[in-house]
Amino acid sequence: MESTGVDVAACSGMIEELANRLFGTMDGAVAKAWVASVTQLAGYARAPVETMALDGEMEAMALARRVVGPLWEARLQGRIDELDALSWGDCPCVRCGAVTESQGRRPRTWKSLLGPLRLTRRYSTCGPCASGQWPSQEAIGLGIGPFTPRLEEAITMLATTVPHGMAVKLAEELLQTNVSEKGVQQMVEWRARGVTSCLDEDADRLTPYDKSGLPVAVQALPADAATTVEQVAYLEMDGVVPMTREELVGSELSDADRRKQRRAKKAGARGGRGRRYRLVGREVKNAVLYAGSDCLQESASRGCIVERHYVSHLGDWRGFALLVWIELLRQNYNNAQLLVVLSDGAEWIRSVCEWLPTSVVLILDLYHVKHRIWEVAHALYGEHTPAARRWAEVQCARIEAGEADRTIHSLRFLKPSRAEVQELVTSLADYLGNNRDRMDYPQYRAMGLRVGSGAVESANYHVTGARLKLQGMRWSEQGAKEMAYLRADLFNGRWADRTRQLLAA
């Protein structure tokens, strides 16, 4: 500054005078942090401009952390001081209501998006609960973990998007935060348990049936329930199967397995060493919900869905049906003039539709039917042969014309010599016969309805498979279930809202 003829002392005095006018006194921590921030900004403004925009942007981001971080810390500390002053002396326990005993004020550091956050807050103990409490810390939404809620939210979002090891690297590169893979796993598990608890509470509160299976009136709606009533709403359902593992125990273990487990126990091995597992495929049931008004035509041959809502669940169809019902309530699709269900015809999907306390129109995915017809055609006449093409095109035309009975009749007359081909033919005939009531495609198209379930097929890959079906990945059943819930939250855009819900709980 001296080289430009600017008096450094005079500038510092002006900054302090302005701080006095803004904050009243220079004794306040916020005022001091503000002065330090302005001084750093002045230094940055005088510094030479970086040659590369990339370097300049990185330096600007680092400066933002250095400038705003201390000011934010001072503001939070001021709020904590106010809360601690209000609870001076003994105060009731937030858990049991008993009188707690203050143990004084203790410092603590969290990692945050703006760097280390150092705060001093009151610590109290409750005899009946045998626990320690930080009333002011809890009041401003800081947890007992080493990370602030927003940083934890960002890290768990990364770990829900990619495997934990990659999430560690991304956190270091994008968030400038060092965290262990074990720490990431613990954060994800904590969030998953909270989300599961929230879903269970919604299920208990919004169930349309009592424990004996009798219908009950819905007493409440989700807090964020929509009010617009759609003319047509769609519900697509399907499943995808990630691999899970189950530990072998008792008589399932061989003598060699038992010897390995004894050696591992004797050596004090930790984790899964010495354990034996079987691999089991567990179906994650997916649903995609959207309004007919959100279906747009991008071109003559391509459409798009503007907004979709997802439900994922690993478990029986009843638990899944209840989550679907809650999402129907949230979007107000239960009151739509027409609720259309698109699927591939699986029996559990029919069970879900029969369980739902609202009327639906069931449509069998036309393109799934065509795929099965072409599969039979290739088995009968050879792959990509003219005969296979002629036969498949005739049968597909009959299906689209609403003449499924003619296709079923022709299949019954086929007598292929190979057993595996006969099995395919019989399976297709049975499949069409069982779903005949969902194949009136001319009528569906006359009503302007969709006849394909491509949205849920996409969800099977993007929402579930891209995280749970990676090469060599094996999950515990509970872990796969919880990750399915987190992925649905992520794709529904509810991550930040869920964070606030978990903090409130």
mmCIF file of N, CA, C and O in Angstrom, residues 76-110:
data_model
loop_
_atom_site.group_PDB
_atom_site.id
_atom_site.type_symbol
_atom_site.label_atom_id
_atom_site.label_comp_id
_atom_site.label_asym_id
_atom_site.label_seq_id
_atom_site.Cartn_x
_atom_site.Cartn_y
_atom_site.Cartn_z
ATOM 1 N N LEU A 76 -22.107 -17.585 15.342
ATOM 2 C CA LEU A 76 -22.637 -18.752 16.045
ATOM 3 C C LEU A 76 -22.276 -18.712 17.525
ATOM 4 O O LEU A 76 -23.098 -19.060 18.382
ATOM 5 N N GLN A 77 -21.039 -18.324 17.824
ATOM 6 C CA GLN A 77 -20.630 -18.257 19.224
ATOM 7 C C GLN A 77 -21.476 -17.242 19.994
ATOM 8 O O GLN A 77 -21.857 -17.473 21.144
ATOM 9 N N GLY A 78 -21.795 -16.115 19.330
ATOM 10 C CA GLY A 78 -22.653 -15.132 19.974
ATOM 11 C C GLY A 78 -24.027 -15.691 20.285
ATOM 12 O O GLY A 78 -24.588 -15.433 21.362
ATOM 13 N N ARG A 79 -24.579 -16.471 19.359
ATOM 14 C CA ARG A 79 -25.900 -17.081 19.599
ATOM 15 C C ARG A 79 -25.829 -18.095 20.726
ATOM 16 O O ARG A 79 -26.733 -18.154 21.579
ATOM 17 N N ILE A 80 -24.765 -18.900 20.760
ATOM 18 C CA ILE A 80 -24.605 -19.878 21.837
ATOM 19 C C ILE A 80 -24.469 -19.170 23.180
ATOM 20 O O ILE A 80 -25.030 -19.612 24.199
ATOM 21 N N ASP A 81 -23.724 -18.062 23.213
ATOM 22 C CA ASP A 81 -23.577 -17.302 24.468
ATOM 23 C C ASP A 81 -24.928 -16.815 24.964
ATOM 24 O O ASP A 81 -25.216 -16.858 26.172
ATOM 25 N N GLU A 82 -25.775 -16.358 24.039
ATOM 26 C CA GLU A 82 -27.116 -15.908 24.440
ATOM 27 C C GLU A 82 -27.927 -17.059 25.033
ATOM 28 O O GLU A 82 -28.587 -16.902 26.063
ATOM 29 N N LEU A 83 -27.889 -18.224 24.366
ATOM 30 C CA LEU A 83 -28.660 -19.372 24.851
ATOM 31 C C LEU A 83 -28.125 -19.872 26.181
ATOM 32 O O LEU A 83 -28.903 -20.241 27.076
ATOM 33 N N ASP A 84 -26.801 -19.891 26.333
ATOM 34 C CA ASP A 84 -26.224 -20.334 27.605
ATOM 35 C C ASP A 84 -26.577 -19.380 28.735
ATOM 36 O O ASP A 84 -26.795 -19.801 29.885
ATOM 37 N N ALA A 85 -26.646 -18.089 28.433
ATOM 38 C CA ALA A 85 -27.007 -17.112 29.455
ATOM 39 C C ALA A 85 -28.455 -17.313 29.911
ATOM 40 O O ALA A 85 -28.776 -17.157 31.095
ATOM 41 N N LEU A 86 -29.318 -17.699 28.983
ATOM 42 C CA LEU A 86 -30.721 -17.930 29.347
ATOM 43 C C LEU A 86 -30.885 -19.186 30.198
ATOM 44 O O LEU A 86 -31.823 -19.279 31.002
ATOM 45 N N SER A 87 -29.991 -20.155 30.005
ATOM 46 C CA SER A 87 -30.097 -21.401 30.762
ATOM 47 C C SER A 87 -29.067 -21.465 31.884
ATOM 48 O O SER A 87 -28.592 -22.530 32.240
ATOM 49 N N TRP A 88 -28.699 -20.297 32.387
ATOM 50 C CA TRP A 88 -27.713 -20.254 33.464
ATOM 51 C C TRP A 88 -28.230 -21.023 34.682
ATOM 52 O O TRP A 88 -29.366 -20.900 35.082
ATOM 53 N N GLY A 89 -27.353 -21.861 35.264
ATOM 54 C CA GLY A 89 -27.744 -22.683 36.399
ATOM 55 C C GLY A 89 -28.388 -23.967 35.924
ATOM 56 O O GLY A 89 -28.169 -24.433 34.814
ATOM 57 N N ASP A 90 -29.166 -24.565 36.783
ATOM 58 C CA ASP A 90 -29.785 -25.846 36.460
ATOM 59 C C ASP A 90 -30.959 -25.645 35.509
ATOM 60 O O ASP A 90 -31.716 -24.689 35.626
ATOM 61 N N CYS A 91 -31.127 -26.601 34.576
ATOM 62 C CA CYS A 91 -32.228 -26.533 33.623
ATOM 63 C C CYS A 91 -32.766 -27.938 33.398
ATOM 64 O O CYS A 91 -32.074 -28.929 33.681
ATOM 65 N N PRO A 92 -34.020 -28.068 32.941
ATOM 66 C CA PRO A 92 -34.609 -29.410 32.782
ATOM 67 C C PRO A 92 -33.949 -30.197 31.668
ATOM 68 O O PRO A 92 -33.528 -29.648 30.652
ATOM 69 N N CYS A 93 -33.892 -31.512 31.849
ATOM 70 C CA CYS A 93 -33.351 -32.416 30.837
ATOM 71 C C CYS A 93 -34.319 -32.473 29.652
ATOM 72 O O CYS A 93 -35.537 -32.590 29.834
ATOM 73 N N VAL A 94 -33.776 -32.409 28.457
ATOM 74 C CA VAL A 94 -34.618 -32.419 27.266
ATOM 75 C C VAL A 94 -35.202 -33.801 27.015
ATOM 76 O O VAL A 94 -36.120 -33.947 26.204
ATOM 77 N N ARG A 95 -34.693 -34.811 27.702
ATOM 78 C CA ARG A 95 -35.167 -36.180 27.478
ATOM 79 C C ARG A 95 -36.170 -36.641 28.534
ATOM 80 O O ARG A 95 -37.226 -37.178 28.203
ATOM 81 N N CYS A 96 -35.829 -36.440 29.806
ATOM 82 C CA CYS A 96 -36.720 -36.956 30.858
ATOM 83 C C CYS A 96 -37.352 -35.866 31.704
ATOM 84 O O CYS A 96 -38.244 -36.143 32.511
ATOM 85 N N GLY A 97 -36.900 -34.613 31.568
ATOM 86 C CA GLY A 97 -37.483 -33.513 32.320
ATOM 87 C C GLY A 97 -36.874 -33.297 33.683
ATOM 88 O O GLY A 97 -37.215 -32.321 34.370
ATOM 89 N N ALA A 98 -35.964 -34.165 34.135
ATOM 90 C CA ALA A 98 -35.321 -33.995 35.430
ATOM 91 C C ALA A 98 -34.377 -32.797 35.395
ATOM 92 O O ALA A 98 -33.956 -32.337 34.331
ATOM 93 N N VAL A 99 -34.021 -32.299 36.561
ATOM 94 C CA VAL A 99 -33.119 -31.158 36.645
ATOM 95 C C VAL A 99 -31.695 -31.611 36.359
ATOM 96 O O VAL A 99 -31.203 -32.576 36.941
ATOM 97 N N THR A 100 -31.047 -30.918 35.440
ATOM 98 C CA THR A 100 -29.656 -31.237 35.103
ATOM 99 C C THR A 100 -28.711 -30.332 35.877
ATOM 100 O O THR A 100 -29.107 -29.275 36.384
ATOM 101 N N GLU A 101 -27.464 -30.747 35.942
ATOM 102 C CA GLU A 101 -26.451 -29.997 36.668
ATOM 103 C C GLU A 101 -25.400 -29.482 35.686
ATOM 104 O O GLU A 101 -24.809 -30.253 34.927
ATOM 105 N N SER A 102 -25.187 -28.163 35.701
ATOM 106 C CA SER A 102 -24.227 -27.566 34.780
ATOM 107 C C SER A 102 -22.806 -27.934 35.184
ATOM 108 O O SER A 102 -22.446 -27.886 36.358
ATOM 109 N N GLN A 103 -21.996 -28.281 34.214
ATOM 110 C CA GLN A 103 -20.591 -28.626 34.434
ATOM 111 C C GLN A 103 -19.659 -27.567 33.844
ATOM 112 O O GLN A 103 -18.474 -27.828 33.623
ATOM 113 N N GLY A 104 -20.203 -26.382 33.568
ATOM 114 C CA GLY A 104 -19.390 -25.324 32.991
ATOM 115 C C GLY A 104 -19.415 -25.357 31.475
ATOM 116 O O GLY A 104 -20.151 -26.123 30.849
ATOM 117 N N ARG A 105 -18.578 -24.530 30.873
ATOM 118 C CA ARG A 105 -18.542 -24.423 29.410
ATOM 119 C C ARG A 105 -17.273 -25.088 28.884
ATOM 120 O O ARG A 105 -16.191 -24.921 29.439
ATOM 121 N N ARG A 106 -17.432 -25.815 27.800
ATOM 122 C CA ARG A 106 -16.325 -26.586 27.247
ATOM 123 C C ARG A 106 -16.202 -26.312 25.752
ATOM 124 O O ARG A 106 -17.202 -26.165 25.050
ATOM 125 N N PRO A 107 -14.961 -26.264 25.241
ATOM 126 C CA PRO A 107 -14.756 -26.005 23.806
ATOM 127 C C PRO A 107 -14.921 -27.278 22.991
ATOM 128 O O PRO A 107 -14.763 -28.389 23.486
ATOM 129 N N ARG A 108 -15.216 -27.086 21.731
ATOM 130 C CA ARG A 108 -15.394 -28.207 20.813
ATOM 131 C C ARG A 108 -15.148 -27.715 19.393
ATOM 132 O O ARG A 108 -15.471 -26.570 19.068
ATOM 133 N N THR A 109 -14.599 -28.577 18.529
ATOM 134 C CA THR A 109 -14.333 -28.220 17.132
ATOM 135 C C THR A 109 -15.053 -29.176 16.199
ATOM 136 O O THR A 109 -15.032 -30.390 16.398
ATOM 137 N N TRP A 110 -15.702 -28.620 15.189
ATOM 138 C CA TRP A 110 -16.335 -29.397 14.121
ATOM 139 C C TRP A 110 -15.642 -29.081 12.800
ATOM 140 O O TRP A 110 -15.083 -27.987 12.619
#
